[in-house]
Coordinates of C-alpha atoms in Angstrom, one line a residue:
X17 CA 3.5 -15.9 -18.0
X18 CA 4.9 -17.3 -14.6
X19 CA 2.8 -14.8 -12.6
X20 CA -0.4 -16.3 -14.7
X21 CA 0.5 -19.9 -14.2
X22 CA 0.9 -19.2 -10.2
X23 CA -2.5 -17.7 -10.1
X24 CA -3.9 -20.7 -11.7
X25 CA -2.6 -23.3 -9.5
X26 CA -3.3 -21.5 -6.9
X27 CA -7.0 -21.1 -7.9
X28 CA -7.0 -24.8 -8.7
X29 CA -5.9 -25.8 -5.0
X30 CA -8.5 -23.1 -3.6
X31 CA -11.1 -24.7 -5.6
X32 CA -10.0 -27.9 -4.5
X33 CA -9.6 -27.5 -1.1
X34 CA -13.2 -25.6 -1.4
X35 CA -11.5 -22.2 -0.2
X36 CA -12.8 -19.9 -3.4
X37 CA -15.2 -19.8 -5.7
X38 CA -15.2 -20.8 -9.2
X39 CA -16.2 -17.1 -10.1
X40 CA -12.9 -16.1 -7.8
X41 CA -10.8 -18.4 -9.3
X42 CA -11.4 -17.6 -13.2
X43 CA -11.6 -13.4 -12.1
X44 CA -8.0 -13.7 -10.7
X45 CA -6.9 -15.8 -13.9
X46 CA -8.4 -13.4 -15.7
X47 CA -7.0 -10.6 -14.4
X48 CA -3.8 -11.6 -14.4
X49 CA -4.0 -13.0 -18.3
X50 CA -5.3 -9.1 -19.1
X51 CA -2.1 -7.6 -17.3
X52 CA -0.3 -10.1 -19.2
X53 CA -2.0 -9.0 -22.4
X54 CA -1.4 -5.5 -21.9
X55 CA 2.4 -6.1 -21.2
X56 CA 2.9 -8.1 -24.3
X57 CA 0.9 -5.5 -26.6
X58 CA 3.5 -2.1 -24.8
X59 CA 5.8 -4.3 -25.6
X60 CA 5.1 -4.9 -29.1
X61 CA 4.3 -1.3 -29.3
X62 CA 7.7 0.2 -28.2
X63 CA 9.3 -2.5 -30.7
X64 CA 8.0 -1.0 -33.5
X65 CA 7.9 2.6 -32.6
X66 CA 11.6 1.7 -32.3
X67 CA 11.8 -0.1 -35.7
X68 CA 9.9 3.1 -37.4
X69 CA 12.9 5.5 -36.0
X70 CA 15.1 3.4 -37.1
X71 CA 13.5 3.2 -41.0
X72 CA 13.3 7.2 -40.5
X73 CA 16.7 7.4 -39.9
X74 CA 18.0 5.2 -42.7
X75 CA 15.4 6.7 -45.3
X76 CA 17.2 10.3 -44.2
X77 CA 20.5 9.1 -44.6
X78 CA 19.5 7.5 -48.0
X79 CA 18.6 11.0 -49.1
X80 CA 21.4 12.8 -48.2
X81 CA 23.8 10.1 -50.3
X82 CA 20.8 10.9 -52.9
X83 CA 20.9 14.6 -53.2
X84 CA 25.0 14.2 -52.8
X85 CA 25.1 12.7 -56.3

């Protein structure tokens, strides 16, 4: 993400300029890549909570047409 890339340029001047530690540096990256993670997997989540509504609907309406006939 952008917010991850920042973080690690950041860290990479710091470390450069000797302004952090190594151990600061790959903590903030590391912290931000986990925020990152965790975004990406709610994400994913709500996608397919959404898809398996969707499949619940259609499988409903299927069985109406069914029991119609």
């Amino acid at each position: 993400s952008t917010a991850s890339a920042i973080i690690g340029l950041a860290g990479a001047a710091f470390l450069l300029l000797d302004h952090a530690s190594e151990g600061s540096v790959t903590a903030a990256v590391g912290l931000a890549s986990g925020v990152y993670s965790h975004q990406l997997s709610k994400e994913a989540a709500d996608r397919q909570k959404r898809a398996n509504e969707r499949l619940d609907h259609m499988l409903q309406e299927l069985q109406a047409m069914q029991s119609t006939h």
